[in-house]
mmCIF file with all atom_site columns, C-alpha atoms in Angstrom:
data_model
loop_
_atom_site.group_PDB
_atom_site.id
_atom_site.type_symbol
_atom_site.label_atom_id
_atom_site.label_alt_id
_atom_site.label_comp_id
_atom_site.label_asym_id
_atom_site.label_entity_id
_atom_site.label_seq_id
_atom_site.pdbx_PDB_ins_code
_atom_site.Cartn_x
_atom_site.Cartn_y
_atom_site.Cartn_z
_atom_site.occupancy
_atom_site.B_iso_or_equiv
_atom_site.pdbx_formal_charge
_atom_site.auth_seq_id
_atom_site.auth_comp_id
_atom_site.auth_asym_id
_atom_site.auth_atom_id
_atom_site.pdbx_PDB_model_num
ATOM 1   C CA . MET A 1 1   ? 181.025 87.764  85.144  1.00 44.00 ? 897  MET A CA 1
ATOM 2   C CA . ASP A 1 2   ? 177.613 89.614  86.208  1.00 54.00 ? 898  ASP A CA 1
ATOM 3   C CA . GLN A 1 3   ? 176.824 88.320  89.843  1.00 55.00 ? 899  GLN A CA 1
ATOM 4   C CA . ASN A 1 4   ? 172.949 87.454  90.307  1.00 58.00 ? 900  ASN A CA 1
ATOM 5   C CA . ARG A 1 5   ? 171.145 87.813  93.452  1.00 58.00 ? 901  ARG A CA 1
ATOM 6   C CA . ALA A 1 6   ? 171.447 84.148  94.315  1.00 65.00 ? 902  ALA A CA 1
ATOM 7   C CA . ASN A 1 7   ? 174.955 84.240  94.995  1.00 70.00 ? 903  ASN A CA 1
ATOM 8   C CA . GLY A 1 8   ? 174.853 87.769  96.737  1.00 71.00 ? 904  GLY A CA 1
ATOM 9   C CA . GLY A 1 9   ? 175.181 90.420  93.602  1.00 75.00 ? 905  GLY A CA 1
ATOM 10  C CA . ALA A 1 10  ? 172.961 93.404  93.788  1.00 80.00 ? 906  ALA A CA 1
ATOM 11  C CA . LEU A 1 11  ? 169.424 93.992  93.421  1.00 78.00 ? 907  LEU A CA 1
ATOM 12  C CA . THR A 1 12  ? 168.030 95.431  89.995  1.00 83.00 ? 908  THR A CA 1
ATOM 13  C CA . PRO A 1 13  ? 166.736 98.948  90.388  1.00 85.00 ? 909  PRO A CA 1
ATOM 14  C CA . GLU A 1 14  ? 163.245 97.682  89.526  1.00 85.00 ? 910  GLU A CA 1
ATOM 15  C CA . ALA A 1 15  ? 163.366 95.084  92.487  1.00 81.00 ? 911  ALA A CA 1
ATOM 16  C CA . ARG A 1 16  ? 164.733 97.787  94.490  1.00 83.00 ? 912  ARG A CA 1
ATOM 17  C CA . GLU A 1 17  ? 161.880 99.940  93.766  1.00 83.00 ? 913  GLU A CA 1
ATOM 18  C CA . LEU A 1 18  ? 159.341 96.989  94.320  1.00 81.00 ? 914  LEU A CA 1
ATOM 19  C CA . LEU A 1 19  ? 160.865 96.302  97.951  1.00 81.00 ? 915  LEU A CA 1
ATOM 20  C CA . ARG A 1 20  ? 160.641 100.133 98.761  1.00 82.00 ? 916  ARG A CA 1
ATOM 21  C CA . ALA A 1 21  ? 156.890 100.181 97.450  1.00 81.00 ? 917  ALA A CA 1
ATOM 22  C CA . LEU A 1 22  ? 156.174 96.797  99.781  1.00 78.00 ? 918  LEU A CA 1
ATOM 23  C CA . ASP A 1 23  ? 157.746 98.747  102.891 1.00 78.00 ? 919  ASP A CA 1
ATOM 24  C CA . ARG A 1 24  ? 155.707 101.655 102.088 1.00 77.00 ? 920  ARG A CA 1
ATOM 25  C CA . GLY A 1 25  ? 152.302 99.695  101.960 1.00 73.00 ? 921  GLY A CA 1
ATOM 26  C CA . ALA A 1 26  ? 153.416 97.755  104.950 1.00 73.00 ? 922  ALA A CA 1
ATOM 27  C CA . GLN A 1 27  ? 153.622 101.198 106.880 1.00 72.00 ? 923  GLN A CA 1
ATOM 28  C CA . GLY A 1 28  ? 150.061 101.803 106.155 1.00 65.00 ? 924  GLY A CA 1
ATOM 29  C CA . PRO A 1 29  ? 148.465 104.877 104.438 1.00 61.00 ? 925  PRO A CA 1
ATOM 30  C CA . ALA A 1 30  ? 150.343 108.362 105.006 1.00 58.00 ? 926  ALA A CA 1
ATOM 31  C CA . PRO A 1 31  ? 148.226 110.685 107.276 1.00 55.00 ? 927  PRO A CA 1
ATOM 32  C CA . LEU A 1 32  ? 146.057 113.254 105.969 1.00 53.00 ? 928  LEU A CA 1
ATOM 33  C CA . ALA A 1 33  ? 146.799 116.994 106.370 1.00 51.00 ? 929  ALA A CA 1
ATOM 34  C CA . GLY A 1 34  ? 145.213 118.154 109.477 1.00 49.00 ? 930  GLY A CA 1
ATOM 35  C CA . SER A 1 35  ? 144.281 114.709 110.599 1.00 49.00 ? 931  SER A CA 1
ATOM 36  C CA . THR A 1 36  ? 147.500 113.857 112.879 1.00 50.00 ? 932  THR A CA 1
ATOM 37  C CA . GLY A 1 37  ? 145.637 112.531 115.697 1.00 53.00 ? 933  GLY A CA 1
ATOM 38  C CA . GLY A 1 38  ? 142.919 110.685 113.237 1.00 54.00 ? 934  GLY A CA 1
ATOM 39  C CA . THR A 1 39  ? 139.585 111.620 112.650 1.00 55.00 ? 935  THR A CA 1
ATOM 40  C CA . PRO A 1 40  ? 137.411 111.581 115.617 1.00 54.00 ? 936  PRO A CA 1
ATOM 41  C CA . ALA A 1 41  ? 134.079 109.932 115.856 1.00 50.00 ? 937  ALA A CA 1
ATOM 42  C CA . PRO A 1 42  ? 130.825 111.576 115.200 1.00 52.00 ? 938  PRO A CA 1
ATOM 43  C CA . ASP A 1 43  ? 130.020 113.701 118.451 1.00 50.00 ? 939  ASP A CA 1
ATOM 44  C CA . SER A 1 44  ? 131.164 111.211 120.793 1.00 48.00 ? 940  SER A CA 1
ATOM 45  C CA . CYS A 1 45  ? 132.222 107.508 121.138 1.00 54.00 ? 941  CYS A CA 1
ATOM 46  C CA . ASN A 1 46  ? 128.824 106.834 123.240 1.00 59.00 ? 942  ASN A CA 1
ATOM 47  C CA . VAL A 1 47  ? 126.762 107.321 119.948 1.00 64.00 ? 943  VAL A CA 1
ATOM 48  C CA . VAL A 1 48  ? 124.705 104.256 119.583 1.00 87.00 ? 944  VAL A CA 1
ATOM 49  C CA . THR A 1 49  ? 123.892 103.262 116.038 1.00 89.00 ? 945  THR A CA 1
ATOM 50  C CA . CYS A 1 50  ? 122.199 100.568 113.865 1.00 92.00 ? 946  CYS A CA 1
ATOM 51  C CA . THR A 1 51  ? 122.491 99.682  110.140 1.00 92.00 ? 947  THR A CA 1
ATOM 52  C CA . ALA A 1 52  ? 120.248 100.922 107.648 1.00 93.00 ? 948  ALA A CA 1
ATOM 53  C CA . ARG A 1 53  ? 118.921 97.519  107.436 1.00 93.00 ? 949  ARG A CA 1
ATOM 54  C CA . GLN A 1 54  ? 117.912 97.388  111.223 1.00 93.00 ? 950  GLN A CA 1
ATOM 55  C CA . ALA A 1 55  ? 116.664 100.819 111.157 1.00 93.00 ? 951  ALA A CA 1
ATOM 56  C CA . ALA A 1 56  ? 114.133 99.701  108.108 1.00 93.00 ? 952  ALA A CA 1
ATOM 57  C CA . GLN A 1 57  ? 113.050 96.783  110.278 1.00 93.00 ? 953  GLN A CA 1
ATOM 58  C CA . LEU A 1 58  ? 112.057 99.060  113.091 1.00 90.00 ? 954  LEU A CA 1
ATOM 59  C CA . LEU A 1 59  ? 110.294 101.502 110.334 1.00 92.00 ? 955  LEU A CA 1
ATOM 60  C CA . ALA A 1 60  ? 108.694 98.521  108.427 1.00 92.00 ? 956  ALA A CA 1
ATOM 61  C CA . CYS A 1 61  ? 110.132 100.039 105.171 1.00 94.00 ? 957  CYS A CA 1
ATOM 62  C CA . SER A 1 62  ? 112.792 99.314  102.823 1.00 95.00 ? 958  SER A CA 1
ATOM 63  C CA . PRO A 1 63  ? 116.677 99.975  103.591 1.00 93.00 ? 959  PRO A CA 1
ATOM 64  C CA . GLY A 1 64  ? 116.896 102.060 100.424 1.00 95.00 ? 960  GLY A CA 1
ATOM 65  C CA . PHE A 1 65  ? 114.172 104.275 101.984 1.00 95.00 ? 961  PHE A CA 1
ATOM 66  C CA . VAL A 1 66  ? 116.440 104.736 105.414 1.00 94.00 ? 962  VAL A CA 1
ATOM 67  C CA . ARG A 1 67  ? 119.374 105.363 103.249 1.00 94.00 ? 963  ARG A CA 1
ATOM 68  C CA . ARG A 1 68  ? 117.304 107.980 101.368 1.00 94.00 ? 964  ARG A CA 1
ATOM 69  C CA . LEU A 1 69  ? 116.134 109.641 104.718 1.00 94.00 ? 965  LEU A CA 1
ATOM 70  C CA . ALA A 1 70  ? 119.783 109.658 105.770 1.00 93.00 ? 966  ALA A CA 1
ATOM 71  C CA . ARG A 1 71  ? 120.963 111.379 102.782 1.00 93.00 ? 967  ARG A CA 1
ATOM 72  C CA . SER A 1 72  ? 118.578 114.127 103.158 1.00 93.00 ? 968  SER A CA 1
ATOM 73  C CA . GLY A 1 73  ? 119.141 114.867 106.814 1.00 92.00 ? 969  GLY A CA 1
ATOM 74  C CA . ARG A 1 74  ? 116.033 113.527 107.973 1.00 93.00 ? 970  ARG A CA 1
ATOM 75  C CA . LEU A 1 75  ? 117.927 110.989 109.988 1.00 93.00 ? 971  LEU A CA 1
ATOM 76  C CA . GLN A 1 76  ? 121.235 111.436 111.281 1.00 93.00 ? 972  GLN A CA 1
ATOM 77  C CA . GLY A 1 77  ? 123.489 108.905 109.877 1.00 91.00 ? 973  GLY A CA 1
ATOM 78  C CA . HIS A 1 78  ? 126.967 108.330 108.310 1.00 90.00 ? 974  HIS A CA 1
ATOM 79  C CA . LYS A 1 79  ? 128.663 105.850 105.887 1.00 90.00 ? 975  LYS A CA 1
ATOM 80  C CA . ALA A 1 80  ? 131.165 103.396 107.193 1.00 88.00 ? 976  ALA A CA 1
ATOM 81  C CA . GLY A 1 81  ? 132.481 101.624 104.136 1.00 88.00 ? 977  GLY A CA 1
ATOM 82  C CA . PRO A 1 82  ? 129.350 100.617 101.963 1.00 89.00 ? 978  PRO A CA 1
ATOM 83  C CA . VAL A 1 83  ? 127.227 100.429 105.366 1.00 90.00 ? 979  VAL A CA 1
ATOM 84  C CA . TRP A 1 84  ? 124.990 103.355 106.332 1.00 91.00 ? 980  TRP A CA 1
ATOM 85  C CA . LEU A 1 85  ? 124.981 103.775 110.345 1.00 92.00 ? 981  LEU A CA 1
ATOM 86  C CA . ILE A 1 86  ? 121.875 105.424 111.773 1.00 93.00 ? 982  ILE A CA 1
ATOM 87  C CA . ASP A 1 87  ? 121.879 107.380 115.013 1.00 93.00 ? 983  ASP A CA 1
ATOM 88  C CA . ARG A 1 88  ? 119.461 105.700 117.279 1.00 92.00 ? 984  ARG A CA 1
ATOM 89  C CA . THR A 1 89  ? 118.221 108.506 119.329 1.00 91.00 ? 985  THR A CA 1
ATOM 90  C CA . SER A 1 90  ? 117.503 110.036 115.649 1.00 92.00 ? 986  SER A CA 1
ATOM 91  C CA . LEU A 1 91  ? 115.670 106.977 114.425 1.00 92.00 ? 987  LEU A CA 1
ATOM 92  C CA . ASP A 1 92  ? 113.706 107.011 117.641 1.00 91.00 ? 988  ASP A CA 1
ATOM 93  C CA . ALA A 1 93  ? 112.879 110.652 117.394 1.00 92.00 ? 989  ALA A CA 1
ATOM 94  C CA . TYR A 1 94  ? 111.733 109.754 113.723 1.00 92.00 ? 990  TYR A CA 1
ATOM 95  C CA . ARG A 1 95  ? 109.587 107.123 114.624 1.00 90.00 ? 991  ARG A CA 1
ATOM 96  C CA . PHE A 1 96  ? 107.679 108.683 117.071 1.00 89.00 ? 992  PHE A CA 1
ATOM 97  C CA . GLY A 1 97  ? 107.317 111.949 115.135 1.00 87.00 ? 993  GLY A CA 1
ATOM 98  C CA . GLU A 1 98  ? 109.562 114.411 116.887 1.00 76.00 ? 994  GLU A CA 1
ATOM 99  C CA . THR A 1 99  ? 111.277 116.955 114.687 1.00 60.00 ? 995  THR A CA 1
ATOM 100 C CA . THR A 1 100 ? 114.894 117.360 115.214 1.00 52.00 ? 996  THR A CA 1
ATOM 101 C CA . HIS A 1 101 ? 114.303 120.719 117.085 1.00 50.00 ? 997  HIS A CA 1
ATOM 102 C CA . ASP A 1 102 ? 111.876 119.002 119.460 1.00 48.00 ? 998  ASP A CA 1
ATOM 103 C CA . HIS A 1 103 ? 114.022 116.207 120.127 1.00 46.00 ? 999  HIS A CA 1
ATOM 104 C CA . ILE A 1 104 ? 116.948 118.640 121.123 1.00 48.00 ? 1000 ILE A CA 1
ATOM 105 C CA . ALA A 1 105 ? 114.787 120.576 123.142 1.00 49.00 ? 1001 ALA A CA 1
ATOM 106 C CA . GLY A 1 106 ? 113.374 117.580 125.040 1.00 50.00 ? 1002 GLY A CA 1
ATOM 107 C CA . THR A 1 107 ? 109.581 118.163 123.727 1.00 48.00 ? 1003 THR A CA 1
ATOM 108 C CA . SER A 1 108 ? 107.648 116.339 121.637 1.00 46.00 ? 1004 SER A CA 1
ATOM 109 C CA . ALA A 1 109 ? 105.525 117.604 118.309 1.00 45.00 ? 1005 ALA A CA 1
ATOM 110 C CA . ALA A 1 110 ? 102.288 116.573 119.808 1.00 46.00 ? 1006 ALA A CA 1
ATOM 111 C CA . ALA A 1 111 ? 102.746 118.980 123.031 1.00 42.00 ? 1007 ALA A CA 1
#
């Protein structure tokens, strides 16, 4: 007579595969090649960012315009999931008319 799992019988191959898949999922994603220690944060952990919505309030424009500025490279930023995070220093440089080169050199465009 066949034994079923309720009385100590063997698992079916399908049940065994399901348990393996659940175990793999519980262990988290496999590391990507070349990313053994994880991906470092952009530049430094001291980078202060704001969301595209917050940046838009400061610039008096739409969040979509801020996202376009970030995609074009006029603002430094990156996506974290669905949210754009904008580098606050880059945002301030844009707000006050400094070019990226001027900002790095510590001078203003008006000087």
